[in-house]
Amino acid sequence: MQVTLKELARRLNISPSTVSRALHDHPKIASTTKAAVLKLARELDFQPNPLALNLRMQRSKNIGVIVPKISYPFYASAISGIESVAIREGYNIIICQSEESYEREVANTKSLTTSRVDGVIVSLAGQTKDYGHFKDILQKKIPLIFFNRECEALDTPKVVIDNVEAAQKAVSTLIQSGCERIAILAGPQAIHISNQRIEGYYKALSSYDKQARHDLIFHCDYSEDSAYQNTLDMLKKSEIPDAIFAVSDRLAIAAIRALKAKGLNIPNDISVMGFNNDPVTTIVEPQLATVDQTPYLMGQKAAELFFYKLEKPDAPSQKVVMPVQIIKRASLRVLQKSPTN
Amino acid sequence: MQVTLKELARRLNISPSTVSRALHDHPKIASTTKAAVLKLARELDFQPNPLALNLRMQRSKNIGVIVPKISYPFYASAISGIESVAIREGYNIIICQSEESYEREVANTKSLTTSRVDGVIVSLAGQTKDYGHFKDILQKKIPLIFFNRECEALDTPKVVIDNVEAAQKAVSTLIQSGCERIAILAGPQAIHISNQRIEGYYKALSSYDKQARHDLIFHCDYSEDSAYQNTLDMLKKSEIPDAIFAVSDRLAIAAIRALKAKGLNIPNDISVMGFNNDPVTTIVEPQLATVDQTPYLMGQKAAELFFYKLEKPDAPSQKVVMPVQIIKRASLRVLQKSPTN
DNA sequence: TTGTAAGCGTTATCAA
DNA sequence: TTGATAACGCTTACAA
C-alpha cells in the first residue's frame, strides 16, 4: 500500500492541510515544518494519489486521441509526438482507432467523454461527413484539436499542412524534371484532403502555362486494388502519361506495381511521386520520391495547442500550418539539360 | 456540467444510496423506485463519474503498456489487440515507448506506477538486463504480463511464441527447398530471443543430419547498417552461403540490399527468409518469405491474461505459446525435383 | 426496502 | 502559521 498524505500528517502530528501546504510550498508555512514534511515524504517515498487528485480537481489528466489507424506510419509518428509533450506535462494519452469508420469515430468520442478526458485530439476518419459528435464535445467545453485531417466547419485549433501548396510543389518538381503529361492518382471524390491536392496539381500546371487535362485525373477508393486498376486504365490511353502523382505512398506503390507489370521502366518511361514519406518509400524499387509531412512535429504541435487551449479557453483558435518538404528519389527522372540552353 | 448521482437523488427525493443501489440493481430495491431511477437517469443521460468511482474503488481502470516502439508494425498490431480487449472490459491503455533503452523502460515503469495503473503489459527493451524495476511492480501487487520479449527469471503470466520451433521451421523450409549452406543473420549475442532462434537453426540442421558451421553465424547489432556489413562479410567467403535466415524482416531487407549491390540474384543465387511478416515484406523485391507471429492475437491474449490475473491474483502464472506460420514468398528458391527421385 | 454516515485522498475556505 | 471542516462523486456497512 502506498503511503498517503494523511499518514504523513499522523506521523508528524500535524494536520493534513499543513502537510499539503508544505508539499506545495505555500507561502505561509514555517520553514522547519516544511523541511520536516519534505524529509518524511522523501523517506517514505510519498506519491500523491492521482485518483484523489483527479476527483478533487475535476480532471483526469488524460487526453483522448482518435486516429484512423495507429499502424499507418504517419499516425504512429504523430502519436509519438503527441505523447512526448503530454508526458512532459504529466498527462497520459488514450488512443482510439476509428479505422476510417464514422460509426467507430462516434463510438470513440462517446467513450472518451464518458471516461472524462480533459481534451480530444483528432484526425478525421475517411468516412466522416457529419460532425455532430464533435459539436457535442465542444458543447461540453472539452478542448478539441484537429490535426492533419480537419473539419473546416468547426472553429477549433488545428494543425495541418497546406495541401494545395504541397501538391503544387510536388507537381512542380515533376514538371521541372521534364514531365509533360502528369496524371494524378487521387482519393475518393468527397475527400477534402485529396481535393485540395488536386487543386495544387492544377495550380502547378497553370503556373507553368500548361493545360490541365481532365482525362489525367483518376479517383481511386484508397484501396491498393483500385489504385492498381486505375493505373492500368491510364496505360490504355493512346498517349500514356509520363508521370504519376499519387496522393499517398501506398497508392503510389500500387501504381508502381502496375507499371512494372506492364513492363514500363520507372523513371525512364514514367516518373512517380508519392505523399507521406512512409518508410516503405525507401524499400520499394526504385525508391519513391515523396512529400514529407513531419508527423512527429505535427503531433507535438497538436498537443501544444491543446495545452494552450486548456490554459486560455477563450483565446481565438489557432490554425498552424506546417511546412512540407519534397523528397527527391530515384522514381523521378533526371532532367537532361539540353546543351543549347 | 455532468449530472451526478446526488442530483438524481435530490430530484427524486430519495437518498443517494438508494439511487446507487437502483442503478446496480441491488436485490432489495422496490421495482417502482428502481424504474423511476432508471428512467430519470436515462432522461438526464447520467454517466457515473469515473474519477469518483476510481477513487472509491482504488483503481484507475488503466493498463500500462510498454513496448520498444509503436512504429514497429509488430507492436502497432499488438497494441490494437490489447486495446480491443481492454475497451471491451471498460479499460483504457496507456502506451509507453522504451525505444529499446533500459533507462527509458525504468522511467516508464515509474511513471506508470505513480499514475496508479491497474496492471502493466510489457515487451522488453533490447538493452534491458536488470529486472529490478519489474520486481518493484510485482511487489506492489500490480499484475505484470510479458509478451513477445519476456523475462524468464520472473514468474509472471506471459505470451510468447516458441522461438526455437519457429526458427527451426523457417530453416527447415530453406533446407527443403534445397539450400545447403544456410547462414543466420542474428541479433546481438546477449539477446535471448535471437539466441533462441539460433538454437532453432541448429536444431533444424541437425534434424536433417547437417553439420552446423560456426562461420555461418553472424551477429549484428540490430541496425540496418550492421546487417548490411555482415552480409557483405558473408560474401567474402570462398564458398558463399546459398541462403540467409535473418531474425527480423528489417535485417533481411538490409541483407537483400547488400546482395543486390553485389549483383547476386535472389533466390537463384541465394534464398532469404525473414521474421515478423512486416508489411514491407510484400513491397521489397523479391517479396520476402517470413515467419508470421500474429501480433494482434498475441496482444489480445496478453490483455486476457491480465484480466485473468486481476480476477484470480493467486492462480499460477500461465505461459501461453502462440503458433507461428511460415509464409513462403518469392525470396525462396523453388526446389527442382530431380526426376530420379 | 430505504436512509445515514463514513470513507476513498486530496485541497480550499474559513477561522483561530 | 496552523487546524478544522467541507467537498469532489461515489459505494457500503450499519441502522432503521
XYZ file of C-alpha atoms (C1' of nucleotides) in Angstrom:
714
model
C 0.000 0.000 0.000
C 1.149 3.454 -0.844
C 1.689 5.993 1.901
C -0.851 8.807 1.954
C -0.749 12.430 2.879
C -2.878 11.662 5.897
C -0.345 9.146 7.037
C 2.413 11.737 6.845
C 0.255 14.068 8.931
C -0.405 11.399 11.512
C 3.263 10.550 11.879
C 4.264 14.187 12.196
C 1.388 15.042 14.482
C 0.220 17.849 12.292
C -2.896 18.286 10.218
C -3.247 17.032 6.649
C -3.780 20.558 5.427
C -0.414 21.622 6.776
C 1.227 18.696 5.072
C -0.497 19.582 1.846
C 0.674 23.144 2.096
C 4.226 22.152 2.914
C 4.305 19.907 -0.113
C 3.168 22.739 -2.355
C 5.378 25.244 -0.682
C 2.603 27.525 0.294
C 3.990 30.952 1.300
C 2.817 30.870 4.902
C 4.412 27.763 6.241
C 7.167 27.525 8.818
C 10.374 26.500 7.138
C 11.008 23.994 9.897
C 7.701 22.174 9.407
C 8.159 22.329 5.685
C 11.564 20.719 5.988
C 10.209 18.029 8.274
C 7.376 17.198 5.902
C 9.618 17.071 2.888
C 12.068 14.878 4.715
C 9.488 12.341 5.777
C 7.812 12.416 2.382
C 11.078 11.534 0.780
C 11.844 8.832 3.299
C 8.522 7.119 2.812
C 8.534 7.758 -0.929
C 5.246 9.584 -0.762
C 3.429 9.931 -4.083
C 0.208 11.912 -4.101
C -2.637 9.670 -5.173
C -3.602 10.861 -8.646
C -7.057 9.327 -8.328
C -7.863 11.532 -5.368
C -6.238 14.495 -7.039
C -8.236 13.980 -10.184
C -11.517 13.812 -8.328
C -10.669 16.847 -6.316
C -9.532 18.808 -9.346
C -12.261 17.542 -11.608
C -9.938 16.392 -14.318
C -8.454 13.135 -15.470
C -5.078 14.197 -16.843
C -5.915 12.104 -19.875
C -6.051 13.277 -23.453
C -8.067 11.256 -25.932
C -6.510 10.772 -29.341
C -8.549 9.476 -32.262
C -6.744 8.449 -35.419
C -7.760 6.310 -38.361
C -5.207 3.605 -37.631
C -2.109 3.533 -35.497
C -0.371 1.137 -37.835
C -0.150 3.825 -40.505
C 3.403 5.094 -40.038
C 2.197 8.676 -40.266
C -0.040 8.203 -37.239
C 2.454 6.119 -35.325
C 4.854 9.062 -35.543
C 2.198 11.645 -34.827
C 1.187 9.742 -31.701
C 4.775 9.678 -30.523
C 4.855 13.412 -30.980
C 1.656 13.952 -29.028
C 2.830 11.621 -26.309
C 6.171 13.346 -25.924
C 4.618 16.648 -24.934
C 1.757 15.053 -22.975
C 4.208 13.141 -20.780
C 6.194 16.287 -20.207
C 3.043 17.931 -18.825
C 2.139 14.928 -16.695
C -0.663 13.825 -18.978
C -1.404 10.439 -20.465
C -2.958 9.794 -23.815
C -5.720 7.355 -24.602
C -5.542 6.194 -28.184
C -8.591 5.209 -30.181
C -8.669 3.963 -33.745
C -11.568 4.917 -35.948
C -10.439 2.538 -38.695
C -11.746 5.216 -41.088
C -15.298 4.409 -39.934
C -17.765 7.125 -38.981
C -19.594 4.849 -36.560
C -16.423 3.889 -34.776
C -15.397 7.510 -34.554
C -18.694 8.396 -32.922
C -18.287 5.479 -30.511
C -14.760 6.652 -29.738
C -15.873 10.167 -28.879
C -18.598 8.767 -26.625
C -16.226 6.501 -24.785
C -13.696 9.297 -24.369
C -16.212 11.738 -22.947
C -17.663 9.230 -20.527
C -14.151 8.450 -19.376
C -13.843 12.205 -18.816
C -10.773 13.029 -20.842
C -9.561 16.588 -20.490
C -9.292 17.055 -24.220
C -9.518 15.304 -27.546
C -7.075 15.372 -30.448
C -8.462 14.033 -33.703
C -7.558 13.226 -37.255
C -10.829 12.568 -39.042
C -11.949 9.174 -40.276
C -12.209 8.927 -44.041
C -15.932 8.327 -43.970
C -16.912 11.115 -41.616
C -19.204 13.707 -43.110
C -21.351 14.624 -40.121
C -19.755 16.447 -37.220
C -22.432 16.250 -34.531
C -20.288 14.148 -32.243
C -17.590 16.795 -32.303
C -20.080 19.552 -31.629
C -21.126 17.587 -28.533
C -17.545 17.647 -27.346
C -17.253 21.375 -27.855
C -20.529 21.949 -26.092
C -19.186 20.100 -23.076
C -16.347 22.629 -23.092
C -13.806 19.931 -23.728
C -10.898 21.275 -25.793
C -10.929 19.709 -29.248
C -7.938 19.846 -31.570
C -7.709 18.582 -35.123
C -4.573 17.603 -36.927
C -3.886 16.501 -40.476
C -7.474 15.765 -41.431
C -9.527 18.580 -40.030
C -13.082 19.798 -40.087
C -13.215 23.200 -41.690
C -16.685 23.960 -40.395
C -15.638 23.751 -36.742
C -13.855 26.612 -35.072
C -11.140 24.750 -33.193
C -7.379 24.880 -33.012
C -5.848 22.734 -35.721
C -2.529 21.767 -37.210
C -2.378 20.918 -40.845
C -0.187 21.186 -43.847
C -1.050 23.360 -46.800
C -2.178 20.536 -49.040
C -2.649 22.790 -52.010
C 0.837 24.143 -51.759
C 2.362 20.742 -51.026
C 0.773 19.197 -54.099
C 1.781 22.192 -56.137
C 5.390 21.763 -55.075
C 5.274 18.059 -55.810
C 3.844 18.523 -59.274
C 6.191 21.405 -59.982
C 9.068 19.101 -59.183
C 7.761 16.677 -61.778
C 7.401 19.442 -64.317
C 10.887 20.731 -63.621
C 12.292 17.308 -64.284
C 10.774 17.472 -67.723
C 7.489 15.615 -67.352
C 4.798 16.733 -69.766
C 1.750 14.561 -69.183
C 1.291 14.237 -65.449
C -1.537 12.091 -64.183
C -2.856 12.393 -60.644
C -3.960 9.364 -58.712
C -6.348 10.868 -56.177
C -8.628 9.554 -53.443
C -12.420 9.422 -53.418
C -14.223 12.468 -54.770
C -15.534 13.511 -51.358
C -12.237 13.557 -49.517
C -11.266 17.110 -48.716
C -7.565 16.497 -48.411
C -7.497 14.716 -51.749
C -9.385 17.509 -53.451
C -7.010 20.077 -52.077
C -4.151 18.134 -53.582
C -5.934 18.103 -56.908
C -6.233 21.846 -56.626
C -2.489 22.088 -56.073
C -1.997 19.917 -59.109
C -3.998 22.387 -61.203
C -2.124 25.314 -59.797
C 1.243 23.810 -60.617
C 0.193 23.124 -64.178
C -1.176 26.577 -64.735
C 1.848 28.244 -63.182
C 3.853 26.588 -65.924
C 1.260 27.556 -68.523
C 0.203 24.015 -69.019
C -3.310 22.947 -69.759
C -4.840 20.616 -67.180
C -6.372 17.552 -68.758
C -9.354 16.030 -67.055
C -8.627 12.652 -68.533
C -5.455 12.534 -66.450
C -7.310 12.726 -63.145
C -8.040 9.373 -61.572
C -10.053 8.778 -58.433
C -9.496 5.554 -56.557
C -11.159 4.486 -53.338
C -7.889 4.495 -51.359
C -7.541 0.743 -51.708
C -4.462 -0.669 -53.324
C -6.514 -2.733 -55.729
C -8.297 0.277 -57.035
C -5.043 2.225 -57.377
C -3.636 -0.679 -59.343
C -6.659 -0.792 -61.618
C -6.670 2.956 -62.186
C -3.043 2.777 -63.166
C -3.778 0.071 -65.705
C -6.529 2.318 -67.058
C -4.052 5.149 -67.522
C -1.926 2.902 -69.673
C -4.750 2.167 -72.058
C -4.696 5.708 -73.384
C -3.290 6.365 -76.811
C -0.693 8.599 -75.259
C 0.257 7.387 -71.813
C 1.282 9.781 -69.034
C 4.959 10.318 -68.338
C 4.436 10.936 -64.635
C 2.043 9.950 -61.872
C 1.476 11.990 -58.752
C -0.278 9.822 -56.168
C -1.854 11.397 -53.110
C -0.344 8.767 -50.844
C 2.680 6.498 -50.854
C 0.512 3.411 -50.569
C -1.302 4.335 -53.752
C 1.963 5.242 -55.445
C 3.395 1.836 -54.646
C 0.348 0.072 -56.035
C 0.802 2.173 -59.161
C 4.446 1.201 -59.397
C 3.432 -2.426 -59.220
C 1.015 -1.957 -62.091
C 3.580 -0.077 -64.165
C 6.117 -2.817 -63.686
C 3.568 -5.460 -64.552
C 3.156 -3.705 -67.862
C 6.871 -3.658 -68.441
C 7.371 0.063 -68.000
C 10.567 1.469 -66.624
C 10.486 3.914 -63.743
C 11.585 6.645 -64.122
C 12.658 6.393 -67.752
C 9.194 5.759 -69.115
C 7.290 7.316 -66.296
C 8.120 9.155 -63.080
C 6.237 8.571 -59.846
C 5.757 10.820 -56.832
C 4.022 9.799 -53.622
C 2.943 11.576 -50.472
C 3.754 10.966 -46.779
C 7.338 9.762 -46.721
C 6.320 6.394 -45.375
C 9.307 4.142 -44.537
C 8.403 1.808 -47.399
C 9.332 4.554 -49.840
C 12.969 3.583 -49.332
C 12.288 -0.125 -49.758
C 10.342 -0.064 -52.996
C 12.324 -0.088 -56.216
C 13.027 2.406 -57.414
C 12.956 4.406 -54.205
C 9.924 6.625 -54.197
C 10.075 10.417 -54.315
C 7.535 11.821 -51.910
C 6.339 14.692 -49.735
C 7.463 14.675 -46.132
C 4.956 15.987 -43.600
C 6.858 15.793 -40.318
C 4.128 13.888 -38.478
C 6.083 13.838 -35.225
C 6.225 17.614 -35.181
C 2.567 17.838 -36.147
C 1.712 15.648 -33.184
C 3.791 17.764 -30.858
C 2.197 20.917 -32.147
C -1.297 19.484 -31.757
C -0.556 18.629 -28.143
C 0.832 22.092 -27.555
C -2.321 23.618 -28.980
C -4.304 21.506 -26.533
C -2.360 22.759 -23.533
C -2.657 26.298 -24.771
C -6.409 25.897 -25.103
C -6.560 24.400 -21.619
C -4.813 27.414 -20.224
C -6.649 30.006 -22.281
C -10.029 28.531 -23.205
C -11.234 31.778 -24.668
C -8.298 32.682 -26.825
C -9.109 32.529 -30.535
C -8.398 29.185 -32.187
C -5.082 28.957 -33.928
C -4.571 27.218 -37.220
C -0.996 26.072 -37.514
C 0.246 25.271 -40.990
C 3.312 23.070 -41.043
C 5.874 23.274 -43.825
C 6.402 20.250 -46.025
C 9.441 19.078 -47.852
C 9.775 17.403 -51.226
C 11.983 14.334 -51.044
C 13.571 13.582 -54.402
C 14.342 9.959 -55.032
C 15.052 7.549 -57.871
C 11.449 7.336 -59.036
C 11.940 10.786 -60.507
C 13.508 11.236 -63.889
C 16.587 13.441 -64.029
C 16.283 16.298 -66.460
C 18.641 16.062 -69.409
C 19.866 19.597 -69.728
C 19.880 20.388 -73.399
C 23.300 21.938 -74.289
C 21.733 24.779 -76.288
C 20.096 26.293 -73.221
C -21.685 20.065 -16.228
C -22.479 16.410 -15.997
C -25.395 15.298 -13.819
C -24.388 13.407 -10.705
C -25.903 10.604 -8.729
C -26.601 13.042 -5.923
C -28.560 15.184 -8.308
C -30.728 12.247 -9.311
C -31.360 11.564 -5.618
C -32.316 15.164 -4.968
C -34.736 15.270 -7.863
C -36.390 12.016 -6.840
C -36.402 12.890 -3.160
C -34.608 9.730 -2.194
C -31.160 9.132 -0.811
C -28.054 8.755 -2.946
C -27.548 5.244 -1.650
C -30.913 4.179 -2.958
C -30.108 5.639 -6.323
C -26.780 3.835 -6.322
C -28.472 0.578 -5.481
C -31.137 1.021 -8.098
C -28.508 1.663 -10.709
C -26.706 -1.554 -9.778
C -29.892 -3.494 -9.423
C -29.304 -4.434 -5.892
C -31.665 -7.289 -4.867
C -33.545 -5.429 -2.178
C -34.905 -2.451 -4.021
C -38.533 -1.727 -4.849
C -39.121 -2.271 -8.505
C -41.031 1.008 -8.661
C -38.175 3.086 -7.287
C -35.733 1.239 -9.478
C -37.822 2.034 -12.535
C -38.079 5.673 -11.541
C -34.343 5.969 -11.034
C -33.524 4.280 -14.311
C -35.974 6.464 -16.135
C -34.587 9.711 -14.809
C -31.026 8.528 -15.261
C -31.772 7.886 -18.897
C -33.550 11.185 -19.347
C -30.715 13.187 -17.906
C -28.088 10.995 -19.577
C -26.468 10.202 -16.277
C -22.946 8.840 -16.504
C -21.270 7.823 -13.272
C -18.166 9.902 -12.753
C -15.272 7.537 -13.304
C -12.938 9.744 -11.297
C -15.062 9.292 -8.198
C -15.523 5.631 -8.926
C -11.825 5.115 -9.319
C -11.008 6.789 -6.045
C -13.701 4.853 -4.246
C -12.652 1.544 -5.777
C -8.960 2.260 -5.540
C -8.237 1.539 -9.147
C -7.661 3.549 -12.287
C -9.087 1.299 -14.991
C -5.886 1.958 -16.884
C -3.435 -0.605 -18.119
C 0.109 0.467 -18.816
C 1.703 -0.942 -21.942
C 5.443 -0.678 -22.542
C 6.793 -1.556 -25.946
C 10.086 -0.775 -27.666
C 8.464 1.371 -30.367
C 4.908 1.724 -31.561
C 6.020 2.415 -35.097
C 7.246 -1.154 -35.460
C 4.356 -2.812 -37.266
C 4.523 -5.779 -34.918
C 3.853 -3.558 -31.917
C 1.269 -1.429 -33.673
C -0.757 -4.601 -34.242
C -0.105 -5.971 -30.789
C -1.329 -2.711 -29.274
C -4.520 -2.901 -31.319
C -5.047 -6.372 -29.960
C -4.503 -5.295 -26.374
C -6.758 -2.310 -26.859
C -9.579 -4.344 -28.333
C -9.997 -6.445 -25.221
C -9.237 -3.594 -22.822
C -12.016 -1.466 -24.309
C -14.420 -4.383 -24.063
C -13.718 -4.520 -20.329
C -14.037 -0.776 -19.889
C -10.316 -0.241 -19.503
C -8.016 2.200 -21.227
C -4.423 1.610 -22.116
C -1.543 3.964 -21.590
C 1.198 3.358 -24.077
C 4.853 3.974 -23.328
C 7.780 3.508 -25.660
C 11.061 2.319 -24.254
C 12.861 2.945 -27.551
C 14.881 -0.169 -26.649
C 16.513 1.784 -23.825
C 16.824 0.359 -20.319
C 16.717 3.789 -18.734
C 13.560 4.749 -20.546
C 11.960 1.477 -19.587
C 12.721 2.131 -15.935
C 11.319 5.648 -16.266
C 8.213 4.233 -17.932
C 7.555 1.777 -15.130
C 7.996 4.569 -12.583
C 5.583 6.850 -14.358
C 3.037 4.065 -14.760
C 3.111 3.092 -11.119
C 2.827 6.647 -9.883
C -0.131 7.111 -12.188
C -1.566 4.025 -10.489
C -2.230 1.759 -13.420
C -4.044 -1.448 -12.552
C -1.599 -3.564 -14.478
C 1.374 -3.464 -16.816
C 1.886 -5.320 -20.067
C 5.453 -5.297 -21.341
C 7.635 -6.348 -24.204
C 11.206 -5.884 -23.006
C 13.565 -3.231 -24.326
C 16.531 -4.625 -26.209
C 19.025 -3.270 -23.706
C 17.338 -4.451 -20.534
C 19.360 -6.890 -18.486
C 18.340 -5.920 -14.975
C 14.813 -6.550 -13.842
C 14.625 -4.647 -10.570
C 12.002 -2.246 -11.887
C 9.729 -5.152 -12.722
C 10.274 -6.726 -9.330
C 9.101 -3.431 -7.833
C 5.899 -3.710 -9.804
C 5.273 -7.248 -8.648
C 5.996 -6.274 -5.082
C 3.316 -3.618 -5.310
C 0.937 -6.425 -6.257
C 0.354 -4.889 -9.662
C -0.308 -7.584 -12.261
C 2.576 -7.750 -14.720
C 2.297 -9.525 -18.052
C 5.018 -10.053 -20.621
C 4.526 -10.649 -24.287
C 6.916 -11.404 -27.116
C 10.101 -10.416 -25.303
C 9.802 -11.824 -21.842
C 11.875 -12.153 -18.711
C 12.397 -15.804 -17.939
C 13.535 -15.157 -14.404
C 10.229 -13.589 -13.377
C 7.238 -15.723 -12.542
C 4.509 -13.837 -14.380
C 1.909 -14.662 -16.989
C 3.363 -14.322 -20.471
C 2.505 -14.837 -24.080
C 5.257 -15.729 -26.445
C 5.975 -17.748 -29.498
C 8.235 -20.772 -29.416
C 11.198 -19.058 -30.979
C 13.218 -22.238 -31.166
C 10.494 -24.041 -33.023
C 9.711 -21.076 -35.257
C 13.322 -20.757 -36.329
C 13.546 -24.498 -36.803
C 10.537 -24.396 -39.117
C 11.946 -21.454 -41.035
C 15.319 -23.078 -41.542
C 13.702 -26.427 -42.380
C 11.776 -24.650 -45.098
C 15.051 -23.414 -46.531
C 16.558 -26.881 -46.353
C 13.532 -28.423 -48.012
C 13.858 -26.011 -50.883
C 17.343 -27.366 -51.447
C 19.571 -24.896 -49.626
C 22.816 -26.352 -48.384
C 24.817 -23.568 -46.824
C 22.441 -21.556 -44.705
C 23.779 -18.513 -42.908
C 21.966 -16.933 -39.991
C 21.896 -13.194 -39.503
C 21.243 -12.897 -35.786
C 20.972 -10.051 -33.281
C 23.418 -9.143 -30.521
C 24.912 -12.019 -28.535
C 23.000 -11.158 -25.382
C 19.514 -11.077 -26.841
C 17.538 -14.007 -25.598
C 15.084 -14.113 -28.461
C 17.879 -14.047 -31.003
C 19.733 -16.848 -29.244
C 16.626 -18.983 -29.180
C 16.330 -18.560 -32.900
C 19.940 -19.613 -33.308
C 19.101 -22.693 -31.295
C 16.235 -23.463 -33.667
C 18.640 -23.009 -36.542
C 20.926 -25.664 -35.057
C 18.045 -27.984 -34.432
C 16.809 -27.747 -37.983
C 20.250 -28.510 -39.343
C 20.790 -31.487 -37.107
C 17.340 -32.871 -37.814
C 18.456 -33.070 -41.420
C 21.820 -34.512 -40.414
C 23.619 -31.412 -41.453
C 26.645 -30.071 -39.677
C 26.244 -26.570 -38.255
C 29.054 -24.273 -39.305
C 30.044 -21.560 -36.891
C 31.415 -19.439 -39.675
C 27.864 -19.070 -40.988
C 26.589 -17.391 -37.841
C 26.630 -13.619 -37.950
C 25.738 -11.289 -35.122
C 24.705 -7.780 -35.981
C 23.623 -5.068 -33.571
C 20.071 -4.884 -34.963
C 20.928 -1.842 -37.057
C 20.442 -1.977 -40.781
C 23.983 -0.814 -41.398
C 25.426 -3.629 -39.426
C 23.163 -6.160 -41.162
C 24.357 -4.798 -44.469
C 28.004 -5.072 -43.436
C 27.600 -8.584 -42.092
C 26.042 -9.635 -45.354
C 28.965 -8.245 -47.291
C 31.245 -10.215 -44.973
C 29.385 -13.416 -45.794
C 30.086 -12.855 -49.439
C 33.814 -12.659 -48.899
C 33.989 -16.346 -48.051
C 35.481 -18.737 -50.555
C 32.188 -20.535 -50.718
C 29.290 -18.174 -50.196
C 26.050 -19.248 -48.485
C 23.074 -20.189 -50.625
C 20.550 -18.968 -48.055
C 20.264 -16.380 -45.305
C 17.885 -16.668 -42.403
C 17.578 -13.262 -40.741
C 15.997 -12.952 -37.312
C 13.922 -9.979 -38.415
C 12.490 -8.632 -41.647
C 14.344 -5.365 -41.250
C 17.650 -7.193 -41.139
C 16.603 -9.421 -44.022
C 15.848 -6.394 -46.152
C 19.203 -4.842 -45.381
C 20.765 -8.146 -46.400
C 18.816 -8.167 -49.656
C 20.115 -4.716 -50.387
C 23.686 -5.895 -49.871
C 23.156 -8.981 -52.022
C 21.773 -6.912 -54.839
C 24.616 -4.450 -54.561
C 26.949 -7.370 -55.162
C 24.975 -8.442 -58.187
C 23.538 -11.616 -56.711
C 20.152 -12.901 -57.745
C 17.544 -13.737 -55.147
C 16.511 -16.522 -54.953
C 18.573 -18.122 -57.717
C 21.935 -17.447 -56.133
C 20.733 -17.149 -52.600
C 17.428 -17.510 -50.763
C 16.379 -15.168 -47.962
C 13.985 -15.701 -45.084
C 12.942 -13.028 -42.618
C 10.931 -12.950 -39.421
C 7.820 -10.952 -38.405
C 5.727 -10.635 -41.545
C 6.143 -6.895 -41.578
C 4.102 -5.189 -44.355
C 7.292 -4.232 -46.171
C 7.904 -7.912 -46.899
C 5.417 -7.613 -49.739
C 6.984 -4.429 -51.080
C 10.580 -5.489 -51.273
C 11.716 -7.302 -54.396
C 11.577 -10.150 -54.441
C 8.823 -10.466 -51.861
C 10.288 -11.764 -48.660
C 9.437 -15.147 -47.168
C 8.989 -14.770 -43.440
C 7.523 -16.055 -40.185
C 4.147 -14.687 -39.170
C 3.617 -14.184 -35.442
C 0.001 -12.979 -35.213
C 0.836 -9.932 -33.093
C -2.809 -8.862 -32.868
C -3.740 -12.179 -31.292
C -0.719 -12.013 -29.011
C -1.866 -8.624 -27.805
C -5.375 -9.872 -27.190
C -4.084 -12.864 -25.301
C -1.794 -10.703 -23.181
C -4.736 -8.499 -22.215
C -6.807 -11.547 -21.399
C -4.050 -12.838 -19.165
C -4.106 -9.504 -17.372
C -7.825 -9.681 -16.678
C -7.485 -13.258 -15.541
C -4.721 -12.258 -13.138
C -6.847 -9.380 -11.889
C -9.650 -11.760 -11.110
C -7.515 -14.546 -9.683
C -4.342 -12.943 -8.360
C -3.167 -16.162 -6.789
C -3.696 -18.527 -9.678
C -0.422 -19.879 -11.062
C 1.037 -17.847 -13.913
C 0.211 -19.121 -17.347
C 2.670 -19.170 -20.195
C 0.808 -19.051 -23.478
C 2.722 -20.150 -26.551
C 1.262 -18.896 -29.795
C 1.625 -20.848 -33.018
C 3.548 -19.287 -35.886
C 3.200 -19.710 -39.577
C 5.829 -19.804 -42.295
C 4.940 -17.520 -45.182
C 6.557 -18.669 -48.389
C 7.316 -15.972 -50.904
C 9.483 -15.283 -53.906
C 12.716 -14.833 -51.947
C 12.708 -18.612 -51.562
C 14.110 -20.810 -54.273
C 11.764 -23.453 -55.612
C 13.133 -26.953 -55.365
C 13.847 -28.574 -58.691
C 12.540 -32.063 -58.144
C 15.109 -34.403 -59.629
C 13.290 -36.889 -61.871
C 15.175 -39.869 -60.450
C 13.628 -39.454 -57.005
C -36.851 -1.635 1.398
C -34.579 2.693 2.446
C -31.661 6.151 4.860
C -27.494 7.707 7.475
C -22.838 8.164 7.789
C -18.275 7.186 6.874
C -14.702 6.983 3.788
C -11.580 6.778 -0.612
C -7.029 11.020 -0.627
C -6.691 15.315 -1.660
C -7.292 20.694 -1.435
C -9.727 25.120 -0.367
C -12.074 28.015 2.772
C -12.530 29.807 6.928
C -11.391 30.517 11.459
C -8.115 30.540 15.074
C 1.382 29.787 10.729
C -1.773 26.088 11.516
C -6.121 23.377 12.121
C -10.981 22.002 11.412
C -14.259 21.269 8.102
C -16.309 20.514 3.881
C -16.209 18.997 -0.530
C -15.152 16.345 -5.134
C -18.975 11.749 -6.549
C -19.429 7.527 -5.428
C -20.224 2.893 -2.519
C -21.187 0.281 1.544
C -21.730 -1.097 6.339
C -24.939 -0.381 9.616
C -29.190 1.120 11.325
C -33.941 1.814 10.861
